[in-house]
Coordinates of C-alpha atoms in Angstrom, one line a residue:
M1 CA 0.2 0.0 0.1
A2 CA 1.2 3.2 -0.9
P3 CA 2.2 5.7 2.4
Q4 CA -0.8 8.3 2.6
H5 CA 0.5 12.1 2.1
G6 CA -1.1 15.1 3.6
P7 CA -2.3 18.1 1.4
R8 CA 0.2 19.6 -0.5
R9 CA 1.4 22.9 0.9
A10 CA 1.9 26.1 -1.0
R11 CA 5.5 26.9 -1.6
I12 CA 6.6 30.5 0.0
A13 CA 8.2 33.2 -1.8
F14 CA 9.5 36.7 -0.5
S15 CA 9.0 39.6 -1.7
D16 CA 12.2 42.4 -2.2
S17 CA 11.1 44.3 1.2
A18 CA 10.4 41.0 2.7
A19 CA 13.8 39.6 1.9
K20 CA 15.3 42.6 3.4
Q21 CA 13.4 42.1 6.3
L22 CA 14.8 38.2 6.8
E23 CA 18.2 39.8 6.6
N24 CA 17.8 41.5 9.6
I25 CA 16.6 38.7 11.5
T26 CA 19.2 37.8 14.2
S27 CA 17.2 36.4 17.3
E28 CA 16.3 32.4 17.5
A29 CA 13.0 33.5 19.0
E30 CA 12.1 35.6 16.0
I31 CA 13.0 32.7 13.6
H32 CA 10.9 30.3 15.2
A33 CA 8.0 32.7 15.6
L34 CA 8.2 33.1 11.6
D35 CA 8.9 29.7 10.7
R36 CA 5.8 28.7 12.8
A37 CA 3.6 31.7 10.9
L38 CA 5.0 30.5 7.7
V39 CA 3.8 26.8 8.1
V40 CA 0.6 28.0 9.0
V41 CA 0.4 29.7 5.6
S42 CA 1.7 27.1 3.5
V43 CA -0.6 24.9 4.6
N44 CA -3.4 26.3 4.2
P45 CA -2.6 30.0 2.3
D46 CA -6.7 31.0 2.6
V47 CA -6.1 31.4 6.6
G48 CA -5.5 34.9 6.7
E49 CA -7.8 37.6 6.3
A50 CA -8.4 39.8 3.3
L51 CA -7.7 43.2 3.2
P52 CA -9.3 46.0 1.5
G53 CA -8.3 46.7 -1.7
D54 CA -8.9 47.1 -5.9
S55 CA -9.3 44.4 -7.7
A56 CA -6.5 45.9 -10.3
G57 CA -3.5 44.0 -8.2
P58 CA -3.6 40.7 -6.0
Q59 CA -5.5 40.3 -2.8
L60 CA -3.6 41.1 -0.1
R61 CA -4.1 38.9 3.4
Q62 CA -2.9 39.4 6.9
Y63 CA -2.3 36.5 8.8
T64 CA -1.5 37.2 12.5
D65 CA -0.3 34.8 15.0
E66 CA -1.1 35.7 18.6
V67 CA 0.8 33.0 20.3
E68 CA 4.1 34.4 18.5
S69 CA 3.5 37.8 17.7
V70 CA 3.6 37.8 14.5
R71 CA 1.8 39.5 11.4
L72 CA 2.3 38.3 7.6
L73 CA 1.3 40.2 4.7
Y74 CA 1.0 38.0 1.8
W75 CA -1.2 37.1 -1.5
V76 CA -1.5 33.9 -3.2
T77 CA -0.9 33.4 -6.6
A78 CA -3.1 31.4 -9.3
L79 CA -0.7 28.1 -9.0
R80 CA -0.9 28.6 -5.2
T81 CA 2.4 29.9 -4.7
V82 CA 2.2 32.3 -1.2
V83 CA 4.1 35.7 -1.9
V84 CA 4.7 37.4 0.9
V85 CA 5.1 41.0 0.9
A86 CA 6.4 41.6 4.6
Y87 CA 6.9 40.1 7.6
I88 CA 5.8 42.5 10.7
E89 CA 6.3 41.8 14.0
V90 CA 3.5 42.9 16.5

């Protein structure tokens, strides 16, 4: 019998501004908090709330992890890639 696999996770990509924020992270606690939030979003890209905006661009979403005090701003591509626009510590 073939092994059972869970649902496919979304691929995570970072905008230039989010990548710059990542370069400045030095604390292991901040890295752990961000990793936790990224796993949640990769498993369920629709978990965050949609932010108001126009239909001309991608629909920005916001995910807040109250336990780790992390907020991610992101959008999801048609191929279900999650593009993180900003990692914001709350």
